Rosetta silent file (secondary structure, phi, psi, omega in degrees, C-alpha in Angstrom):
SEQUENCE: MKFALIGDIHGYWNQNDIEYFNASDYDCLFFTGDLRGNPKLGKLSFQGLTKRAYMIPGNWDGMSLTSIIGEVIQSKILIQSGQLGQSSRMRKLSELVKPISLLGYSSLVLSSEFDLSLIVGRPHAMGGGLSFAPNMKKTYMVSNIDASIEKYKRLIDGTKEKNLFFLSHNGPFGLGAAKNSMYGAEFKKEGGDWGDIDLTEAINYAKSIGKKVPLVLSGHMHHSISKKKERETHEYTGGTFYVNGAKVPRIREGKHFHTKIEWDGGSATVIPLWV
SCORE:     score description
SCORE:     0.000 S_00000001
   1 L     0.000  153.511 -179.162  243.691  250.064  196.051 S_00000001
   2 E  -125.383  136.062 -177.657  243.230  253.775  195.413 S_00000001
   3 E  -134.052  156.767  172.546  241.646  255.378  192.375 S_00000001
   4 E  -121.578  131.729  173.445  240.741  258.859  191.148 S_00000001
   5 E  -103.610  118.669  177.529  237.616  259.625  189.140 S_00000001
   6 E  -108.056  109.882 -175.583  237.976  262.753  187.015 S_00000001
   7 L   -75.351 -166.849 -174.402  234.547  263.722  185.710 S_00000001
   8 L   -49.690  124.080 -172.278  233.631  265.786  182.651 S_00000001
   9 L   -84.683  -45.936  179.313  236.580  268.093  181.972 S_00000001
  10 L    46.907   44.109  175.845  235.078  270.670  179.568 S_00000001
  11 L    90.721  -14.829 -174.052  238.469  272.369  179.200 S_00000001
  12 L   -90.439   80.180  178.683  239.283  272.477  182.924 S_00000001
  13 L  -157.271  134.754  179.507  242.566  270.581  183.049 S_00000001
  14 L  -150.058 -173.401 -175.528  246.120  271.907  183.255 S_00000001
  15 H   -60.465  -30.541  177.912  249.702  271.153  184.232 S_00000001
  16 H   -60.907  -36.576  176.776  248.834  271.382  187.917 S_00000001
  17 H   -63.659  -45.549 -178.743  246.584  268.345  187.492 S_00000001
  18 H   -60.508  -45.329 -179.877  249.364  266.364  185.836 S_00000001
  19 H   -65.235  -40.225 -179.500  251.810  267.222  188.606 S_00000001
  20 H   -64.501  -50.305 -175.898  249.284  266.443  191.337 S_00000001
  21 H   -70.176  -34.291  176.495  248.242  263.046  190.005 S_00000001
  22 H   -61.674  -35.003 -177.986  251.807  262.022  189.140 S_00000001
  23 H   -85.582   -6.442 -175.541  252.808  262.681  192.769 S_00000001
  24 L   -79.847  172.201  176.471  249.743  260.906  194.189 S_00000001
  25 L  -102.231   22.593  178.180  249.489  257.328  195.438 S_00000001
  26 L   -70.290  139.034  175.661  246.623  256.459  193.097 S_00000001
  27 L   -78.369  -27.843 -175.157  246.862  253.090  191.372 S_00000001
  28 E  -162.174  150.681  176.598  244.779  254.263  188.447 S_00000001
  29 E  -114.878  139.774  177.374  242.874  257.273  187.076 S_00000001
  30 E  -120.637  129.637 -179.895  239.439  257.089  185.425 S_00000001
  31 E  -116.573  135.748 -179.727  238.133  259.842  183.116 S_00000001
  32 L   -95.455    6.520  173.268  234.501  260.179  182.006 S_00000001
  33 L    86.414 -152.003 -172.870  235.309  262.284  178.926 S_00000001
  34 L    53.894   70.615 -176.623  233.635  265.433  177.574 S_00000001
  35 L   -81.743  -28.634 -171.277  236.867  267.326  176.997 S_00000001
  36 L   -60.619  135.294 -179.749  235.476  270.187  174.914 S_00000001
  37 L  -149.082 -163.929  178.480  235.432  273.546  176.681 S_00000001
  38 L   -67.519  124.191  179.788  235.895  277.281  176.253 S_00000001
  39 H   -55.367  -25.348  179.617  238.714  277.948  173.717 S_00000001
  40 H   -65.638  -17.772  179.768  239.959  280.713  176.050 S_00000001
  41 H   -76.879  -10.775  178.846  241.054  277.993  178.491 S_00000001
  42 L    92.617  171.620 -177.635  243.753  276.923  176.039 S_00000001
  43 L   -77.881  135.203  178.343  244.553  273.618  174.388 S_00000001
  44 L   -73.412  146.109  172.782  244.290  270.516  176.535 S_00000001
  45 L  -148.720  136.677  176.515  247.323  268.306  176.991 S_00000001
  46 L  -112.068    7.333 -179.931  247.850  265.148  179.001 S_00000001
  47 L   -60.586  136.005 -179.212  251.491  264.768  178.026 S_00000001
  48 L    98.335  -11.414  177.317  253.691  263.963  180.994 S_00000001
  49 L   -70.669  126.496 -175.302  251.002  262.051  182.889 S_00000001
  50 L  -107.080  -10.839 -179.732  252.665  258.928  184.262 S_00000001
  51 L   -76.653  147.562  171.739  249.762  257.248  186.063 S_00000001
  52 L   -62.149  131.202 -172.615  247.858  254.409  184.441 S_00000001
  53 E  -149.342  143.871 -179.670  244.703  256.053  183.101 S_00000001
  54 E  -132.861  142.801 -178.957  241.576  255.173  181.118 S_00000001
  55 E  -134.520  137.757  169.851  238.978  257.407  179.468 S_00000001
  56 L  -102.918  134.805  179.783  235.582  256.752  177.899 S_00000001
  57 L   -66.353  136.942  175.795  234.537  259.270  175.217 S_00000001
  58 L   -88.987 -174.828 -178.166  231.642  261.524  176.190 S_00000001
  59 L   -71.154  -18.523  176.933  228.920  262.904  173.939 S_00000001
  60 L   -91.280   -8.701 -171.296  231.107  265.931  173.104 S_00000001
  61 L   -90.084  111.233  179.228  234.187  263.854  172.259 S_00000001
  62 L    80.181   -2.347 -178.595  234.776  263.390  168.545 S_00000001
  63 L   -94.415  144.116  177.161  231.208  264.350  167.732 S_00000001
  64 L   -79.210  155.470  176.767  230.279  267.151  165.359 S_00000001
  65 H   -61.993  -32.939  178.647  228.056  269.983  166.529 S_00000001
  66 H   -59.979  -46.957 -177.817  225.630  268.985  163.774 S_00000001
  67 H   -70.448  -33.586  178.235  225.142  265.503  165.186 S_00000001
  68 H   -66.189  -44.546  176.127  224.837  266.795  168.761 S_00000001
  69 H   -61.273  -39.356  178.171  222.110  269.244  167.711 S_00000001
  70 H   -58.937  -40.229  178.080  220.503  266.370  165.838 S_00000001
  71 H   -67.015  -40.968 -177.832  220.380  264.317  169.022 S_00000001
  72 H   -64.414  -43.198 -177.469  218.918  267.186  171.030 S_00000001
  73 H   -98.654    3.183  179.115  216.104  267.878  168.567 S_00000001
  74 L    55.669   54.367  176.411  215.907  264.248  167.391 S_00000001
  75 L  -104.324  111.432 -179.251  216.596  265.007  163.736 S_00000001
  76 H   -62.476  -35.049 -179.063  217.635  261.861  161.834 S_00000001
  77 H   -63.542  -47.472 -179.777  218.949  263.983  158.963 S_00000001
  78 H   -67.761  -39.408  178.882  221.309  265.965  161.221 S_00000001
  79 H   -62.040  -43.396 -178.676  222.408  262.863  163.123 S_00000001
  80 H   -68.051  -48.502 -177.813  223.208  261.065  159.860 S_00000001
  81 H   -69.185  -28.999 -177.923  224.978  263.988  158.166 S_00000001
  82 L   -70.468  -13.669 -179.391  226.847  264.869  161.332 S_00000001
  83 L   -82.134   -7.266  177.147  228.761  261.600  161.367 S_00000001
  84 L   -59.669  129.727 -179.123  230.818  262.623  158.316 S_00000001
  85 L    84.479    5.955 -175.949  234.458  262.845  159.366 S_00000001
  86 H   -60.992  -43.684 -178.162  233.813  260.886  162.545 S_00000001
  87 H   -61.098  -41.906  179.292  236.694  258.422  162.063 S_00000001
  88 H   -65.399  -42.118  179.897  239.175  261.240  161.543 S_00000001
  89 H   -63.659  -38.643 -179.832  237.940  263.112  164.618 S_00000001
  90 H   -70.005  -34.934  175.703  238.282  260.004  166.783 S_00000001
  91 H   -63.265  -43.068  178.543  241.839  259.382  165.562 S_00000001
  92 H   -64.368  -38.805  179.409  242.750  262.948  166.507 S_00000001
  93 H   -64.970  -41.799  178.647  241.075  262.505  169.886 S_00000001
  94 H   -60.708  -37.332  177.257  243.039  259.324  170.587 S_00000001
  95 H   -70.564  -39.830 -177.485  246.259  261.228  169.875 S_00000001
  96 H   -60.840  -41.061 -172.895  245.168  264.200  171.980 S_00000001
  97 L   -86.765   -4.923  177.777  244.556  262.181  175.146 S_00000001
  98 L   -54.737  138.494   12.717  247.783  260.154  175.028 S_00000001
  99 L   -90.024   11.220  176.802  249.124  258.630  177.262 S_00000001
 100 L   -72.027  138.767  176.185  245.554  257.996  178.497 S_00000001
 101 E   -83.166  124.290  179.177  243.897  254.978  176.864 S_00000001
 102 E   -95.545  117.901 -169.507  240.664  255.968  175.098 S_00000001
 103 L  -132.333  155.165  172.005  238.270  253.022  175.311 S_00000001
 104 L  -155.592  142.443 -175.485  234.704  251.956  174.592 S_00000001
 105 L    44.804   57.954 -175.260  232.982  248.586  174.918 S_00000001
 106 E  -133.137  159.490  171.347  236.209  247.213  176.387 S_00000001
 107 E  -137.578  147.592  178.621  237.397  245.069  179.266 S_00000001
 108 E  -156.219  156.512  179.555  240.796  244.848  180.927 S_00000001
 109 E   -83.863  123.766  176.742  242.366  243.485  184.093 S_00000001
 110 E   -88.931  -36.621 -178.504  242.990  246.151  186.716 S_00000001
 111 E  -159.287  117.999  174.601  244.487  243.866  189.364 S_00000001
 112 L   -70.558  -36.903 -179.578  245.146  240.141  189.414 S_00000001
 113 L   -59.723  -41.643 -178.705  245.878  240.344  193.131 S_00000001
 114 L   -96.087    8.036  176.595  242.428  241.813  193.846 S_00000001
 115 L    54.245   52.303 -169.005  240.710  239.696  191.163 S_00000001
 116 E  -128.264  128.749  173.066  239.482  242.892  189.494 S_00000001
 117 E  -120.207  158.904  176.073  238.564  243.811  185.917 S_00000001
 118 E  -110.614  131.426  170.739  237.279  247.025  184.356 S_00000001
 119 E  -107.057  117.545  176.567  234.329  247.120  181.963 S_00000001
 120 E   -97.633  125.399 -168.054  234.312  250.284  179.844 S_00000001
 121 L   -86.936 -153.639 -174.968  230.816  250.918  178.534 S_00000001
 122 L   -71.346  121.555 -179.774  229.037  252.511  175.595 S_00000001
 123 L   -68.868  156.015  170.925  230.906  255.554  174.244 S_00000001
 124 L    64.222   17.501 -176.749  229.271  258.954  173.612 S_00000001
 125 L   -67.645  134.321  178.012  226.197  258.150  175.726 S_00000001
 126 L  -130.150   15.320  176.953  224.021  261.166  176.466 S_00000001
 127 L    83.229  163.537  176.595  220.914  259.517  177.894 S_00000001
 128 L    80.570   15.572 -179.635  217.455  259.026  176.473 S_00000001
 129 L   119.968 -158.780 -178.462  218.301  255.881  174.501 S_00000001
 130 L   -81.543  111.066 -179.880  220.988  255.009  171.959 S_00000001
 131 L   -82.157  145.343  173.848  222.872  258.205  171.093 S_00000001
 132 L    54.961   51.911 -173.187  224.498  258.726  167.663 S_00000001
 133 H   -54.779  -44.229 -179.353  222.997  255.529  166.248 S_00000001
 134 H   -59.743  -41.617  179.046  224.610  255.656  162.756 S_00000001
 135 H   -68.768  -39.913  179.972  228.085  255.943  164.256 S_00000001
 136 H   -63.202  -37.772  179.053  227.402  253.261  166.874 S_00000001
 137 H   -69.054  -43.346 -177.493  226.269  250.865  164.166 S_00000001
 138 H   -69.572  -42.205 -173.379  229.240  251.594  161.905 S_00000001
 139 H   -86.710  -38.755 -172.332  231.918  251.563  164.621 S_00000001
 140 H  -120.985    2.394 -177.844  230.614  249.028  167.146 S_00000001
 141 L    56.368   38.613  177.257  227.898  247.111  165.244 S_00000001
 142 L  -116.903  110.390 -174.360  225.384  248.324  167.831 S_00000001
 143 L  -105.750   -9.985  178.356  222.136  249.440  166.209 S_00000001
 144 L  -160.001  175.945 -176.736  219.838  249.561  169.254 S_00000001
 145 H   -64.065  -37.598  178.864  219.772  249.234  173.036 S_00000001
 146 H   -61.486  -39.873  177.973  219.201  245.472  172.901 S_00000001
 147 H   -66.259  -35.046  177.202  222.342  245.072  170.791 S_00000001
 148 H   -65.752  -41.085  178.312  224.249  247.179  173.306 S_00000001
 149 H   -60.509  -43.635  179.622  223.043  244.940  176.145 S_00000001
 150 H   -64.614  -36.316  178.868  224.270  241.869  174.274 S_00000001
 151 H   -66.703  -41.811  174.527  227.638  243.507  173.658 S_00000001
 152 H   -57.782  -46.211 -177.425  227.945  244.259  177.378 S_00000001
 153 H   -61.052  -39.833  178.761  227.088  240.641  178.184 S_00000001
 154 H   -64.967  -38.652  177.026  229.802  239.329  175.861 S_00000001
 155 H   -61.655  -45.750 -178.106  232.323  241.615  177.542 S_00000001
 156 H   -64.941  -43.358  179.197  231.286  240.378  180.976 S_00000001
 157 H   -61.574  -26.409 -178.867  231.334  236.730  179.882 S_00000001
 158 L   -82.949   -2.436  179.358  234.905  237.251  178.668 S_00000001
 159 L   -94.368  142.083  176.927  236.188  238.270  182.100 S_00000001
 160 L   -97.850  -19.989 -174.261  237.665  235.743  184.527 S_00000001
 161 L   -73.551  147.262 -178.064  237.861  238.113  187.478 S_00000001
 162 L   -73.837  -36.385 -174.826  235.290  237.984  190.270 S_00000001
 163 E  -103.728  135.691  179.003  235.084  241.774  190.770 S_00000001
 164 E  -126.484  127.818  165.111  234.054  244.226  188.063 S_00000001
 165 E   -96.053  144.812  172.693  234.262  248.006  188.011 S_00000001
 166 E  -112.080  135.538  173.053  232.201  249.774  185.334 S_00000001
 167 E  -118.860  121.238 -178.418  233.345  253.022  183.695 S_00000001
 168 L  -136.222  165.784  173.347  230.696  254.847  181.654 S_00000001
 169 L   -82.520  -63.976  173.490  230.001  258.372  180.459 S_00000001
 170 L   -85.877  158.893 -177.893  226.351  258.540  181.457 S_00000001
 171 L   -90.567 -179.886 -176.568  225.163  256.608  184.496 S_00000001
 172 E   -81.724  156.269  172.008  222.681  253.734  184.835 S_00000001
 173 L   -72.752  146.739  172.791  218.914  253.835  184.880 S_00000001
 174 L   110.134    5.013 -178.660  217.205  253.137  188.190 S_00000001
 175 L  -105.213   18.785  174.889  218.796  255.594  190.613 S_00000001
 176 L   122.042  148.574 -178.517  215.866  258.008  190.782 S_00000001
 177 L  -114.539    2.077  175.990  213.644  260.197  188.639 S_00000001
 178 L   -71.896  158.326 -178.241  213.702  263.396  190.715 S_00000001
 179 L   -61.773  -28.021 -179.557  215.495  266.381  189.220 S_00000001
 180 L   -99.058   10.701  173.428  218.229  266.113  191.856 S_00000001
 181 L   -67.218  163.447 -175.547  218.689  262.346  191.473 S_00000001
 182 L   -53.083  -40.035  179.429  222.106  261.185  190.306 S_00000001
 183 L  -128.998   37.821  178.236  220.891  260.916  186.727 S_00000001
 184 E   -78.900  143.536 -176.634  217.623  262.819  187.000 S_00000001
 185 L   -83.240   83.792 -178.814  216.488  264.941  184.036 S_00000001
 186 L   -68.261  -17.283 -178.950  216.584  268.398  185.616 S_00000001
 187 L   -82.473   -2.829  175.985  216.079  269.903  182.133 S_00000001
 188 L  -108.362  138.580 -178.534  212.558  268.457  181.999 S_00000001
 189 L   -56.905  -38.817 -177.299  209.690  270.074  183.891 S_00000001
 190 L   -90.402    0.325 -176.130  208.486  266.688  185.093 S_00000001
 191 L    71.641 -148.890 -179.818  211.991  265.358  185.775 S_00000001
 192 L   130.285  156.792  179.764  212.587  261.709  184.889 S_00000001
 193 E   -86.099  115.829 -176.095  215.300  259.061  185.014 S_00000001
 194 L  -101.311   10.858  179.683  217.897  259.884  182.345 S_00000001
 195 L   -72.816  166.857 -176.216  220.160  256.904  183.086 S_00000001
 196 E   -92.233  123.091 -178.416  221.094  254.246  180.538 S_00000001
 197 H   -67.867  -36.718 -179.285  219.036  251.052  180.590 S_00000001
 198 H   -64.118  -35.395  177.241  221.718  249.000  178.818 S_00000001
 199 H   -67.199  -42.516  177.204  224.206  249.822  181.578 S_00000001
 200 H   -60.153  -45.255  179.283  221.683  248.809  184.243 S_00000001
 201 H   -62.672  -36.700  179.193  221.009  245.531  182.458 S_00000001
 202 H   -65.728  -43.492  179.121  224.763  244.875  182.206 S_00000001
 203 H   -62.998  -45.363  179.453  225.264  245.438  185.933 S_00000001
 204 H   -63.159  -39.225  179.240  222.326  243.171  186.766 S_00000001
 205 H   -64.100  -45.172  179.772  223.604  240.496  184.394 S_00000001
 206 H   -56.584  -44.734  179.792  227.073  240.558  185.939 S_00000001
 207 H   -66.820  -34.743 -176.575  225.582  240.026  189.386 S_00000001
 208 H   -67.587  -23.822  179.613  223.266  237.275  188.112 S_00000001
 209 L  -101.991   14.792  172.402  226.244  235.140  187.007 S_00000001
 210 L    96.871    4.403  176.352  228.057  235.552  190.306 S_00000001
 211 L   -78.660  155.288  170.045  230.196  238.621  189.691 S_00000001
 212 E  -104.771  141.316  179.794  230.547  241.372  192.263 S_00000001
 213 E  -122.249   85.347 -176.628  230.207  244.990  191.111 S_00000001
 214 E   -66.884  -35.166 -172.579  231.797  247.175  193.809 S_00000001
 215 E  -143.223  138.592  170.236  231.825  250.415  191.793 S_00000001
 216 E  -124.054  116.102 -171.352  230.093  252.042  188.821 S_00000001
 217 E  -112.625  129.809 -177.955  231.863  255.260  187.817 S_00000001
 218 E  -157.694 -172.788 -177.607  230.394  257.834  185.467 S_00000001
 219 L  -151.585 -123.030  174.555  229.670  261.515  184.814 S_00000001
 220 L    70.078  -55.876 -177.166  227.686  263.418  182.146 S_00000001
 221 L   -85.939  100.204 -172.789  224.948  264.739  184.449 S_00000001
 222 L   -57.399  143.788 -176.944  226.614  267.812  185.951 S_00000001
 223 L   -58.043  -43.840 -177.303  226.369  268.180  189.714 S_00000001
 224 E   -77.874  124.702  177.164  224.890  271.682  189.571 S_00000001
 225 L  -110.350   -8.130  172.170  221.253  271.711  188.493 S_00000001
 226 L  -163.686 -179.391 -179.012  220.678  275.391  189.371 S_00000001
 227 L   -64.283  -24.926 -175.131  222.587  278.220  191.021 S_00000001
 228 L  -118.004   -8.798 -174.122  221.651  276.923  194.465 S_00000001
 229 L  -121.231  144.115  174.241  220.949  273.215  193.994 S_00000001
 230 E  -126.240  153.877  179.271  223.100  270.183  193.253 S_00000001
 231 L   -82.569  167.555  171.671  222.127  266.630  192.443 S_00000001
 232 L   -63.677  140.442 -174.462  223.035  263.536  194.449 S_00000001
 233 L  -114.516  -16.187  175.040  226.557  262.501  193.491 S_00000001
 234 E  -155.939  151.423 -176.633  227.014  259.019  194.951 S_00000001
 235 E  -152.879  138.353  175.937  224.848  256.228  196.299 S_00000001
 236 E  -108.812  121.307  179.057  225.428  252.780  197.757 S_00000001
 237 E  -156.229  142.390  176.614  222.760  250.206  197.003 S_00000001
 238 L    60.948   29.697  179.875  222.635  246.492  196.248 S_00000001
 239 L    81.830    8.280 -176.726  226.298  245.985  197.079 S_00000001
 240 E  -127.871  136.139  172.276  227.404  248.632  194.561 S_00000001
 241 E   -94.702  118.889  175.862  228.716  252.170  194.987 S_00000001
 242 E   -99.839  129.834 -174.251  227.464  254.414  192.163 S_00000001
 243 E  -131.780  127.139  173.674  229.539  257.573  191.680 S_00000001
 244 E  -105.923  115.842 -175.877  228.911  260.614  189.475 S_00000001
 245 L   -99.243   11.957 -169.595  232.128  262.618  189.117 S_00000001
 246 L   -84.857   67.547  170.339  230.832  265.433  186.866 S_00000001
 247 L   -81.684  116.644 -175.758  231.654  268.541  188.878 S_00000001
 248 L  -131.817  124.249   -4.816  231.599  271.312  186.242 S_00000001
 249 L   -75.765  150.804 -175.840  233.644  273.405  186.222 S_00000001
 250 L   -90.467    0.935  172.689  236.131  271.247  188.107 S_00000001
 251 E  -123.386  120.485 -179.311  238.553  274.123  188.699 S_00000001
 252 E  -141.964  128.207  177.060  237.332  276.958  190.904 S_00000001
 253 L    50.105   41.397  176.281  239.343  279.632  192.726 S_00000001
 254 L    81.639   -2.582  178.875  242.542  277.697  192.176 S_00000001
 255 E  -101.380  143.587 -177.467  241.149  274.413  193.541 S_00000001
 256 E  -115.172  135.019 -175.696  240.818  271.291  191.400 S_00000001
 257 E  -100.352  141.717  164.517  238.088  268.695  191.900 S_00000001
 258 E  -157.081  171.095  178.271  238.184  264.910  191.639 S_00000001
 259 E  -110.837  123.161  178.488  236.660  261.980  193.497 S_00000001
 260 E   -89.620  133.640 -178.672  238.952  259.787  195.560 S_00000001
 261 E  -128.931  127.708  175.061  238.020  256.120  195.803 S_00000001
 262 E  -117.020  135.311 -178.309  239.548  253.545  198.098 S_00000001
 263 E  -139.167  124.814 -175.060  238.728  249.847  197.757 S_00000001
 264 L  -101.133   14.110 -176.449  240.124  247.099  199.959 S_00000001
 265 L    97.708  -13.146  177.804  238.766  244.159  197.998 S_00000001
 266 L  -130.078  -77.738 -179.012  235.494  244.325  199.881 S_00000001
 267 L   -93.821  155.663  179.803  234.165  247.730  200.890 S_00000001
 268 E  -120.048  149.710  174.464  234.719  251.023  199.090 S_00000001
 269 E  -121.640  131.526 -178.288  235.110  254.574  200.373 S_00000001
 270 E  -117.978  123.611 -174.515  234.168  257.536  198.159 S_00000001
 271 E  -131.160  107.992  173.026  235.552  260.998  198.976 S_00000001
 272 E   -68.277  132.623 -174.792  234.840  264.132  196.853 S_00000001
 273 E  -131.162  138.427  164.921  237.968  266.307  196.987 S_00000001
 274 E  -110.718  124.358 -178.140  239.023  269.864  196.162 S_00000001
 275 L  -132.201    0.000    0.000  242.822  270.127  196.125 S_00000001
């Protein structure tokens, strides 16, 4: 099977993308969210896309600027007040991304032939713990990381397929604490692992009950960490390929970026592409 991972968009998406992916031989497209970008880039549209496609909302998707600032400075007042209008914003977002399915804490069968299901993880994750807690509690009945882990476990227990792909916005904890690690905190002087512990626990749980996890696909932590340095973007360990697709901006000098993934039911091949 062949898949495309389209990392954080931030406004960089146009008709050329739709035409390219429609003409491709990809079985499915995966989007890591974060659609918001420079207004000068024009309004985003996914209309006309014919490929099966799934998207997890990023921390910029449907969230108010007030709540995002609240998360950055850890202000409970701003986080709480910023959730006003959240339901309306998410409804508009779901309409905007059609025909792409906007999902969170979800599971679905990708291929019966390949015994493969997709687990879509915690929406709006931005690292450092449970982001946007009031909204997560109201929308998903998840009030802390432990509750998120349990929700992941229920999703996994509900799958019959042997193989599981994970689609998340932020990546898992445990892939390094250096600034150039896949999910390393380059914005901190001391660095640190900015991955999500609940996602790591979910992956470990799936493996502990006999599932295989060939691929974990995510974004959020942009590839560029300075003008001259980029972080690690993919890693194979413990039988799993971890892939960060967040090349930002993903359109440069007329070329469009995505990550091509091929999976034969056993091994996976990951190819970063400019086309």
